[in-house]
């Protein structure tokens, strides 16, 4: 007897439907074909034990299970449930109805319990796109799948419950999530706020400019000056996620297994802060079973690299292509996947190995040449992709002990949102450009024209500070963002002056005092 059930496999952050074809006949052989990995092959023992413990009497039969398409590798234990249902139906132990209308996913415990699996959200999206009526998933994954509208999602706890539901002897209420209402209620909520930050007005301004234009930013300052503390508050001033961005971001975290049990849509922009011992594979993604890396988990959010020069050179260099293309292609001998990587890079570092090169009161104890060697750990091409270099100093005691609160994140965010809207209107005809930081030379020539006075200020600054040519484009893009924050159609001289002040590391004299 031939039985077909339907499951799904994840490729990248998308899914494709897998047809589980089962032929049951006389004999004892059990065979799974269709490029299964070890976990799928081991499902035989889990499925037989789960069937027995669920109260069914499994006859000794031979079964051949084909998982189509056969050229796509099937990984993990999430196929246990559809395999078990197909075996029960093929052995005529149950008489399930409408098997062709449901995508079934779930890992089986030996006692028949259904355990959660990864990647349910992209599977649900694909199931709706392929015209399935609904999905049968573990209860822990039900709210995640129910985010997808116009798809009936049934959360189940054990194999017996699934069998009863498919036979029509037990009714299960579908899980319903009002996606838009819940997203609107929770969008943008954050526990961290810039009103807690004492002083550092110049750094807050730099963050506002960076968020308004989507610019990458590097903080340079001594230990204890507040670099990490302020960076963690950046999501609170970024524009809220749109529903489309939230769905894409949640898909990535679902595939990576980073969603908490019972999670729905992510409503706050991700903030990823990997340790400097991270490997290149963990950063870009991949592995024997391909998973998104840190740069993809930071998609639509922030990738924060603390102690920037301490990261291995190989890890830092893999950032160059994603920063430019906003996507990462992972090619290995057995697979090729592509992950989105549209993140904002925020990095922080000490100015020298001892940390006190620019400190106002503590002397630097580094040996001659140490500052230059320390900075040289960051390659020129990578530094070229960071638009703002901001020096940060310790907060004086008077400001630190002040009881007054700083400007709240909500006020800063309002200005950022207005500036982003100006850019959205400006680049409405450019599908791959969303903010000033992504402008190509053609758009830059079109939208970053300078008056003679502004041009003269930029020329004087580049000659005075001996800035490199690569600083020119970055200054223009940042100046365009500063003008947008003021709702100015033209780049004014003071916009150029402020943008020049954010290019400290382009000054060839920086870090040479102790060289």
Coordinates of C-alpha atoms in Angstrom, one line a residue:
X1 CA 0.0 0.0 0.0
X2 CA 1.3 3.4 -1.0
X3 CA 0.8 6.4 1.4
X4 CA 1.9 10.0 1.0
X5 CA 2.4 12.5 3.7
X6 CA 3.9 15.9 3.4
X7 CA 6.7 17.6 5.4
X8 CA 9.2 20.4 4.6
X9 CA 12.9 20.9 4.5
X10 CA 14.8 24.2 5.1
X11 CA 17.3 25.5 2.5
X12 CA 19.0 28.8 3.6
X13 CA 16.1 30.6 5.2
X14 CA 13.4 29.3 2.9
X15 CA 11.7 25.9 2.8
X16 CA 10.5 23.4 0.2
X17 CA 7.9 20.8 0.5
X18 CA 9.0 17.2 1.0
X19 CA 6.8 14.3 0.0
X20 CA 7.1 11.3 2.3
X21 CA 6.1 8.3 0.2
X22 CA 5.7 5.0 2.1
X23 CA 5.2 1.6 0.7
X24 CA 4.2 -1.1 3.3
X25 CA 4.4 -4.8 2.4
X26 CA 5.1 -8.2 4.0
X27 CA 8.6 -8.6 5.4
X28 CA 10.9 -7.1 8.0
X29 CA 13.0 -4.6 6.0
X30 CA 12.9 -0.9 6.8
X31 CA 14.6 1.4 4.4
X32 CA 14.6 5.2 4.0
X33 CA 15.9 6.7 0.8
X34 CA 16.0 10.3 -0.6
X35 CA 19.3 11.6 0.8
X36 CA 18.5 11.3 4.5
X37 CA 21.2 12.2 7.1
X38 CA 22.0 10.0 10.2
X39 CA 19.3 11.6 12.3
X40 CA 16.6 10.8 9.7
X41 CA 17.9 7.2 9.3
X42 CA 17.7 6.7 13.1
X43 CA 14.0 7.7 13.0
X44 CA 13.2 4.0 12.5
X45 CA 13.8 3.2 16.1
X46 CA 12.1 6.3 17.5
X47 CA 9.1 5.8 15.3
X48 CA 8.6 2.1 16.2
X49 CA 8.9 2.8 20.0
X50 CA 6.6 5.8 19.8
X51 CA 4.0 3.8 17.9
X52 CA 4.1 1.0 20.5
X53 CA 4.0 3.4 23.5
X54 CA 1.1 5.3 22.0
X55 CA -1.1 2.2 22.3
X56 CA -0.9 1.0 18.7
X57 CA 0.0 -2.6 17.8
X58 CA 2.6 -2.3 15.1
X59 CA 2.6 -5.4 12.9
X60 CA 6.0 -6.7 11.6
X61 CA 6.0 -5.3 8.1
X62 CA 8.5 -4.1 5.6
X63 CA 8.5 -0.4 4.7
X64 CA 10.3 1.6 2.0
X65 CA 10.2 5.3 2.6
X66 CA 11.1 7.7 -0.1
X67 CA 11.6 11.4 0.7
X68 CA 11.2 13.4 -2.5
X69 CA 12.8 15.4 -4.0
X70 CA 15.6 12.9 -3.6
X71 CA 18.4 15.3 -4.5
X72 CA 17.8 17.5 -1.5
X73 CA 19.5 16.5 1.7
X74 CA 17.0 15.8 4.6
X75 CA 18.4 16.6 8.0
X76 CA 17.2 16.3 11.6
X77 CA 14.5 14.4 13.5
X78 CA 11.6 16.6 12.4
X79 CA 10.4 14.0 9.9
X80 CA 9.6 11.5 12.7
X81 CA 5.9 12.5 12.9
X82 CA 5.1 12.3 9.1
X83 CA 7.0 9.0 8.9
X84 CA 5.0 7.5 11.8
X85 CA 1.6 8.6 10.4
X86 CA 2.5 7.2 7.0
X87 CA 3.5 3.8 8.6
X88 CA 0.3 3.7 10.6
X89 CA -1.8 4.5 7.5
X90 CA 0.1 2.1 5.3
X91 CA -0.3 -0.8 7.8
X92 CA -4.0 0.1 8.0
X93 CA -3.8 0.7 11.7
X94 CA -5.5 4.0 11.3
X95 CA -7.7 5.4 8.6
X96 CA -6.6 9.0 8.3
X97 CA -8.4 11.5 6.1
X98 CA -7.1 14.5 4.1
X99 CA -3.5 13.6 4.5
X100 CA -2.8 15.6 1.3
X101 CA -4.1 18.8 2.9
X102 CA -1.6 19.0 5.8
X103 CA 2.1 19.5 6.2
X104 CA 3.2 17.5 9.2
X105 CA 6.3 18.1 11.2
X106 CA 7.6 17.0 14.6
X107 CA 10.2 15.0 16.4
X108 CA 9.0 11.9 18.4
X109 CA 10.1 10.9 21.8
X110 CA 10.2 7.2 22.6
X111 CA 7.0 7.6 24.7
X112 CA 5.1 9.1 21.7
X113 CA 5.4 12.8 22.8
X114 CA 5.9 15.3 20.0
X115 CA 8.9 17.6 20.6
X116 CA 9.6 21.0 19.0
X117 CA 11.7 21.5 15.8
X118 CA 13.6 24.3 14.1
X119 CA 12.6 26.3 11.1
X120 CA 8.8 26.1 11.5
X121 CA 8.1 29.6 10.3
X122 CA 9.6 29.3 6.8
X123 CA 7.9 25.9 6.5
X124 CA 4.5 27.5 7.3
X125 CA 5.1 30.2 4.7
X126 CA 5.9 27.6 2.0
X127 CA 2.9 25.5 3.1
X128 CA 0.6 28.4 2.5
X129 CA 2.2 29.3 -0.8
X130 CA 1.8 25.7 -2.0
X131 CA -1.9 25.7 -1.2
X132 CA -2.0 23.4 1.8
X133 CA -5.0 23.7 4.2
X134 CA -3.0 23.6 7.4
X135 CA 0.0 22.3 9.4
X136 CA 0.2 19.8 12.2
X137 CA 3.2 20.9 14.4
X138 CA 4.4 20.4 18.0
X139 CA 2.4 22.6 20.5
X140 CA 5.6 24.5 21.3
X141 CA 5.9 25.6 17.7
X142 CA 2.2 26.4 17.1
X143 CA 2.3 30.1 17.8
X144 CA 5.3 30.5 15.6
X145 CA 3.6 28.8 12.7
X146 CA 0.3 30.7 13.3
X147 CA 2.0 34.0 12.5
X148 CA 1.3 33.0 8.9
X149 CA -2.3 34.0 8.1
X150 CA -4.7 31.9 6.1
X151 CA -3.2 28.7 7.3
X152 CA -4.8 26.4 9.9
X153 CA -2.2 25.5 12.5
X154 CA -2.8 22.6 14.9
X155 CA -0.5 22.2 17.9
X156 CA -0.2 18.6 19.1
X157 CA 1.4 17.0 22.1
X158 CA 1.7 13.3 21.2
X159 CA 1.3 10.8 18.3
X160 CA -2.0 9.4 19.6
X161 CA -3.5 12.8 19.4
X162 CA -2.4 13.3 15.8
X163 CA -3.8 9.9 14.8
X164 CA -7.2 10.7 16.5
X165 CA -7.3 14.1 14.8
X166 CA -6.6 12.7 11.3
X167 CA -9.2 10.0 11.8
X168 CA -11.8 12.6 12.9
X169 CA -12.3 11.1 16.4
X170 CA -10.8 14.1 18.2
X171 CA -11.2 17.8 17.6
X172 CA -8.2 20.2 18.0
X173 CA -8.8 23.9 17.9
X174 CA -6.4 25.7 15.5
X175 CA -4.0 28.2 17.0
X176 CA -4.9 31.7 16.0
X177 CA -2.6 34.7 16.2
X178 CA -3.7 38.2 15.2
X179 CA -0.3 39.0 13.7
X180 CA -0.8 42.6 12.9
X181 CA -2.4 43.5 16.2
X182 CA 0.2 41.8 18.3
X183 CA 3.0 43.3 16.2
X184 CA 1.6 46.8 16.5
X185 CA 1.3 46.4 20.3
X186 CA 4.8 45.1 20.8
X187 CA 6.7 46.9 18.1
X188 CA 9.7 48.9 19.2
X189 CA 9.6 48.0 22.9
X190 CA 13.0 48.1 24.6
X191 CA 14.3 47.9 28.1
X192 CA 17.3 50.1 27.5
X193 CA 17.0 53.9 27.0
X194 CA 19.5 56.7 26.2
X195 CA 18.0 58.7 29.0
X196 CA 20.1 56.6 31.4
X197 CA 23.3 57.8 29.7
X198 CA 25.1 60.7 31.5
X199 CA 26.9 63.2 29.3
X200 CA 28.5 61.9 26.0
X201 CA 26.3 64.3 23.9
X202 CA 28.8 64.1 21.0
X203 CA 28.6 60.3 20.9
X204 CA 24.8 60.3 21.1
X205 CA 24.7 62.7 18.2
X206 CA 27.0 60.4 16.2
X207 CA 24.7 57.5 17.0
X208 CA 21.7 59.5 15.8
X209 CA 23.5 60.3 12.5
X210 CA 24.6 56.6 12.1
X211 CA 21.1 55.3 12.7
X212 CA 19.4 57.9 10.5
X213 CA 21.6 57.0 7.5
X214 CA 22.3 53.3 8.2
X215 CA 26.0 54.1 8.6
X216 CA 28.5 51.8 10.2
X217 CA 30.3 53.3 13.2
X218 CA 33.5 52.7 15.1
X219 CA 33.9 54.0 18.7
X220 CA 37.5 54.6 20.0
X221 CA 38.0 55.3 23.7
X222 CA 39.6 54.2 26.9
X223 CA 38.2 51.4 29.2
X224 CA 35.2 52.4 31.2
X225 CA 34.1 55.3 29.0
X226 CA 30.8 53.7 28.1
X227 CA 31.3 52.3 24.6
X228 CA 29.5 49.0 25.2
X229 CA 26.8 50.5 27.4
X230 CA 25.8 53.0 24.8
X231 CA 26.0 50.6 21.9
X232 CA 23.5 48.3 23.6
X233 CA 21.0 51.1 23.5
X234 CA 21.2 51.6 19.8
X235 CA 18.2 49.4 18.9
X236 CA 16.0 51.8 20.9
X237 CA 16.6 54.7 18.5
X238 CA 16.5 52.7 15.2
X239 CA 13.3 52.8 13.3
X240 CA 10.8 50.1 14.3
X241 CA 10.8 46.9 12.3
X242 CA 8.2 46.8 9.5
X243 CA 6.0 43.7 9.4
X244 CA 8.0 42.4 6.4
X245 CA 11.3 43.0 8.2
X246 CA 10.0 41.3 11.3
X247 CA 8.9 38.3 9.3
X248 CA 12.2 38.0 7.6
X249 CA 14.2 38.4 10.8
X250 CA 12.0 35.8 12.6
X251 CA 12.6 33.3 9.8
X252 CA 16.3 33.6 10.2
X253 CA 16.1 33.0 14.0
X254 CA 13.7 30.2 13.5
X255 CA 16.0 28.4 11.1
X256 CA 18.9 28.9 13.6
X257 CA 16.8 27.6 16.5
X258 CA 17.2 30.9 18.4
X259 CA 13.5 31.5 19.1
X260 CA 12.2 30.8 22.6
X261 CA 9.3 28.3 23.0
X262 CA 6.0 29.9 22.3
X263 CA 7.6 32.8 20.4
X264 CA 5.8 34.7 17.7
X265 CA 7.1 37.6 15.6
X266 CA 10.3 39.4 16.6
X267 CA 9.4 43.0 17.2
X268 CA 12.7 44.5 18.3
X269 CA 15.7 44.8 16.0
X270 CA 18.3 42.1 16.7
X271 CA 21.5 43.0 18.6
X272 CA 24.2 40.4 18.2
X273 CA 27.5 40.7 20.1
X274 CA 29.7 37.8 19.4
X275 CA 32.9 37.2 21.5
X276 CA 36.2 38.0 19.9
X277 CA 37.0 34.3 19.9
X278 CA 34.3 33.6 17.3
X279 CA 35.3 31.5 14.3
X280 CA 34.9 32.6 10.7
X281 CA 32.2 29.9 10.1
X282 CA 30.3 31.0 13.2
X283 CA 30.4 34.6 11.8
X284 CA 29.3 33.9 8.2
X285 CA 27.3 30.7 8.7
X286 CA 27.6 27.2 7.2
X287 CA 29.0 24.1 8.9
X288 CA 28.2 20.5 8.3
X289 CA 24.5 21.3 8.7
X290 CA 24.3 24.8 7.3
X291 CA 23.0 27.4 9.7
X292 CA 22.9 31.2 9.6
X293 CA 25.9 32.9 11.2
X294 CA 26.1 36.0 13.4
X295 CA 26.0 38.4 10.5
X296 CA 22.7 36.9 9.3
X297 CA 21.3 36.8 12.8
X298 CA 22.0 40.5 12.9
X299 CA 20.0 41.1 9.7
X300 CA 17.8 44.2 10.0
X301 CA 19.6 45.0 13.2
X302 CA 23.0 45.6 14.7
X303 CA 26.2 43.5 14.8
X304 CA 28.3 44.8 17.7
X305 CA 32.0 43.9 17.8
X306 CA 33.5 44.9 21.1
X307 CA 37.3 44.9 21.3
X308 CA 37.4 45.2 17.5
X309 CA 41.2 44.7 17.0
X310 CA 41.1 41.5 19.2
X311 CA 39.1 39.6 16.6
X312 CA 41.2 37.3 14.4
X313 CA 42.1 38.9 11.0
X314 CA 40.3 36.1 9.2
X315 CA 37.0 36.8 11.0
X316 CA 37.2 40.6 10.3
X317 CA 37.9 40.1 6.6
X318 CA 34.8 37.9 6.0
X319 CA 32.7 41.0 6.9
X320 CA 33.9 42.9 3.8
X321 CA 31.6 41.3 1.2
X322 CA 28.4 41.2 3.4
X323 CA 28.9 44.9 4.3
X324 CA 29.0 45.7 0.6
X325 CA 26.4 43.3 -0.8
X326 CA 24.1 42.9 2.2
X327 CA 24.0 39.1 1.5
X328 CA 26.4 36.2 2.2
X329 CA 26.8 33.2 -0.1
X330 CA 28.2 30.1 1.7
X331 CA 29.6 27.6 -0.8
X332 CA 30.8 24.2 0.3
X333 CA 31.5 20.9 -1.5
X334 CA 28.0 19.5 -0.7
X335 CA 25.8 22.6 -0.7
X336 CA 25.5 26.3 -1.5
X337 CA 23.2 28.6 0.5
X338 CA 22.6 32.3 0.6
X339 CA 21.7 34.2 3.7
X340 CA 20.6 37.9 4.1
X341 CA 23.1 40.1 5.9
X342 CA 21.7 43.6 5.9
X343 CA 23.1 44.7 9.3
X344 CA 24.6 47.9 10.7
X345 CA 28.1 47.3 12.0
X346 CA 29.0 48.9 15.3
X347 CA 32.5 48.3 16.6
X348 CA 34.4 49.6 19.6
X349 CA 38.0 49.5 20.5
X350 CA 40.6 51.0 22.9
X351 CA 43.0 53.5 21.2
X352 CA 46.0 51.4 22.1
X353 CA 47.0 48.1 23.9
X354 CA 47.0 49.6 27.4
X355 CA 43.9 51.6 26.6
X356 CA 44.9 55.1 27.7
X357 CA 46.5 56.7 24.6
X358 CA 43.8 59.4 24.5
X359 CA 42.9 59.5 28.2
X360 CA 42.8 63.0 29.6
X361 CA 44.4 62.1 32.9
X362 CA 46.0 58.6 32.7
X363 CA 49.3 58.3 30.8
X364 CA 49.7 55.7 28.0
X365 CA 52.3 53.1 28.9
X366 CA 52.6 51.5 25.5
X367 CA 56.0 51.1 23.8
X368 CA 56.9 53.2 20.8
X369 CA 55.1 52.0 17.7
X370 CA 52.5 50.1 19.7
X371 CA 49.6 52.4 18.8
X372 CA 50.2 52.1 15.0
X373 CA 50.6 48.3 15.2
X374 CA 47.4 48.1 17.2
X375 CA 45.4 50.0 14.7
X376 CA 47.0 48.1 11.8
X377 CA 45.1 45.0 13.0
X378 CA 42.1 46.5 11.2
X379 CA 42.7 46.4 7.4
X380 CA 42.2 49.5 5.3
X381 CA 39.5 47.9 3.1
X382 CA 37.5 47.1 6.2
X383 CA 38.0 50.5 7.8
X384 CA 36.9 52.0 4.5
X385 CA 33.5 50.5 5.0
X386 CA 33.0 52.2 8.3
X387 CA 31.5 55.7 7.8
X388 CA 31.9 57.2 11.3
X389 CA 35.0 57.1 13.6
X390 CA 34.1 58.6 16.9
X391 CA 36.4 59.3 19.8
X392 CA 34.8 58.9 23.3
X393 CA 36.2 60.2 26.6
X394 CA 35.3 59.3 30.2
X395 CA 32.4 61.2 31.7
X396 CA 33.5 63.8 34.3
X397 CA 32.4 63.2 37.9
X398 CA 30.0 66.2 37.9
X399 CA 28.0 64.8 34.9
X400 CA 28.2 61.3 36.2
X401 CA 26.7 62.2 39.6
X402 CA 24.1 64.5 38.1
X403 CA 20.4 63.5 38.9
X404 CA 19.2 64.9 35.6
X405 CA 18.2 62.5 32.9
X406 CA 19.4 62.6 29.3
X407 CA 17.2 62.9 26.2
X408 CA 15.0 59.7 25.9
X409 CA 15.4 57.3 23.1
X410 CA 11.9 58.0 21.9
X411 CA 12.8 61.6 21.1
X412 CA 15.9 60.6 19.2
X413 CA 14.0 57.9 17.3
X414 CA 11.4 60.3 16.1
X415 CA 14.1 62.4 14.4
X416 CA 15.7 59.2 13.0
X417 CA 12.3 58.0 11.6
X418 CA 11.7 61.4 9.9
X419 CA 15.2 61.3 8.3
X420 CA 14.6 57.7 7.1
X421 CA 11.3 58.6 5.5
X422 CA 13.1 61.4 3.5
X423 CA 15.5 58.7 2.3
X424 CA 12.7 56.2 1.5
X425 CA 11.1 58.9 -0.7
X426 CA 14.4 59.7 -2.3
X427 CA 15.2 56.1 -3.2
X428 CA 11.7 55.0 -4.0
X429 CA 12.7 54.0 -7.5
X430 CA 15.9 52.1 -6.3
X431 CA 14.8 48.7 -5.0
X432 CA 18.2 47.8 -3.5
X433 CA 18.9 51.2 -1.8
X434 CA 17.1 52.0 1.4
X435 CA 19.3 54.6 3.1
X436 CA 22.2 57.0 2.4
X437 CA 24.9 54.6 3.4
X438 CA 23.9 52.3 0.5
X439 CA 24.3 55.0 -2.2
X440 CA 26.4 54.1 -5.2
X441 CA 28.5 56.6 -7.1
X442 CA 25.7 57.5 -9.5
X443 CA 23.2 58.2 -6.7
X444 CA 25.9 60.0 -4.7
X445 CA 26.6 62.3 -7.7
X446 CA 22.9 63.0 -8.0
X447 CA 22.0 63.6 -4.3
X448 CA 25.3 64.9 -2.8
X449 CA 26.1 68.0 -4.8
X450 CA 28.0 70.7 -2.9
X451 CA 27.9 74.4 -3.1
X452 CA 31.3 76.2 -3.7
X453 CA 31.5 77.1 0.0
X454 CA 30.8 73.5 1.1
X455 CA 33.3 72.1 -1.5
X456 CA 36.0 74.5 -0.2
X457 CA 35.5 73.4 3.4
X458 CA 35.8 69.8 2.4
X459 CA 38.9 70.5 0.3
X460 CA 40.5 72.4 3.2
X461 CA 39.8 69.6 5.7
X462 CA 41.3 66.9 3.5
X463 CA 44.4 68.9 2.9
X464 CA 44.8 70.0 6.5
X465 CA 44.3 66.6 8.0
X466 CA 45.9 64.7 5.1
X467 CA 42.9 62.5 4.7
X468 CA 42.8 59.6 2.3
X469 CA 40.8 59.6 -0.8
X470 CA 38.4 57.0 0.6
X471 CA 37.2 59.5 3.2
X472 CA 35.7 61.7 0.5
X473 CA 32.7 59.5 -0.4
X474 CA 32.0 58.7 3.3
X475 CA 32.0 62.4 4.3
X476 CA 29.5 63.2 1.5
X477 CA 27.2 60.4 2.5
X478 CA 27.3 61.3 6.2
X479 CA 26.8 65.0 5.4
X480 CA 23.7 64.0 3.3
X481 CA 22.3 62.2 6.4
X482 CA 23.0 65.2 8.6
X483 CA 21.1 67.4 6.1
X484 CA 18.2 64.9 6.2
X485 CA 18.0 65.2 10.0
X486 CA 17.5 68.9 9.5
X487 CA 15.1 68.3 6.6
X488 CA 17.5 70.3 4.4
X489 CA 17.3 69.8 0.7
X490 CA 20.9 70.9 0.2
X491 CA 24.1 70.0 2.0
X492 CA 25.2 73.1 3.9
X493 CA 28.8 74.0 5.0
X494 CA 28.1 73.1 8.6
X495 CA 26.9 69.6 7.5
X496 CA 30.2 69.0 5.8
X497 CA 32.1 70.3 8.9
X498 CA 30.3 67.9 11.2
X499 CA 30.8 65.0 8.8
X500 CA 34.6 65.7 8.7
X501 CA 34.7 65.5 12.5
X502 CA 33.6 61.9 12.3
X503 CA 36.6 60.7 10.3
X504 CA 39.3 60.7 13.0
X505 CA 41.2 57.6 11.9
X506 CA 41.5 59.0 8.4
X507 CA 43.9 61.7 9.7
X508 CA 47.4 60.4 9.0
X509 CA 48.6 62.0 12.2
X510 CA 46.3 60.0 14.4
X511 CA 48.1 57.5 16.5
X512 CA 51.6 58.6 15.5
X513 CA 52.5 60.5 18.7
X514 CA 54.0 57.5 20.3
X515 CA 55.1 55.7 17.1

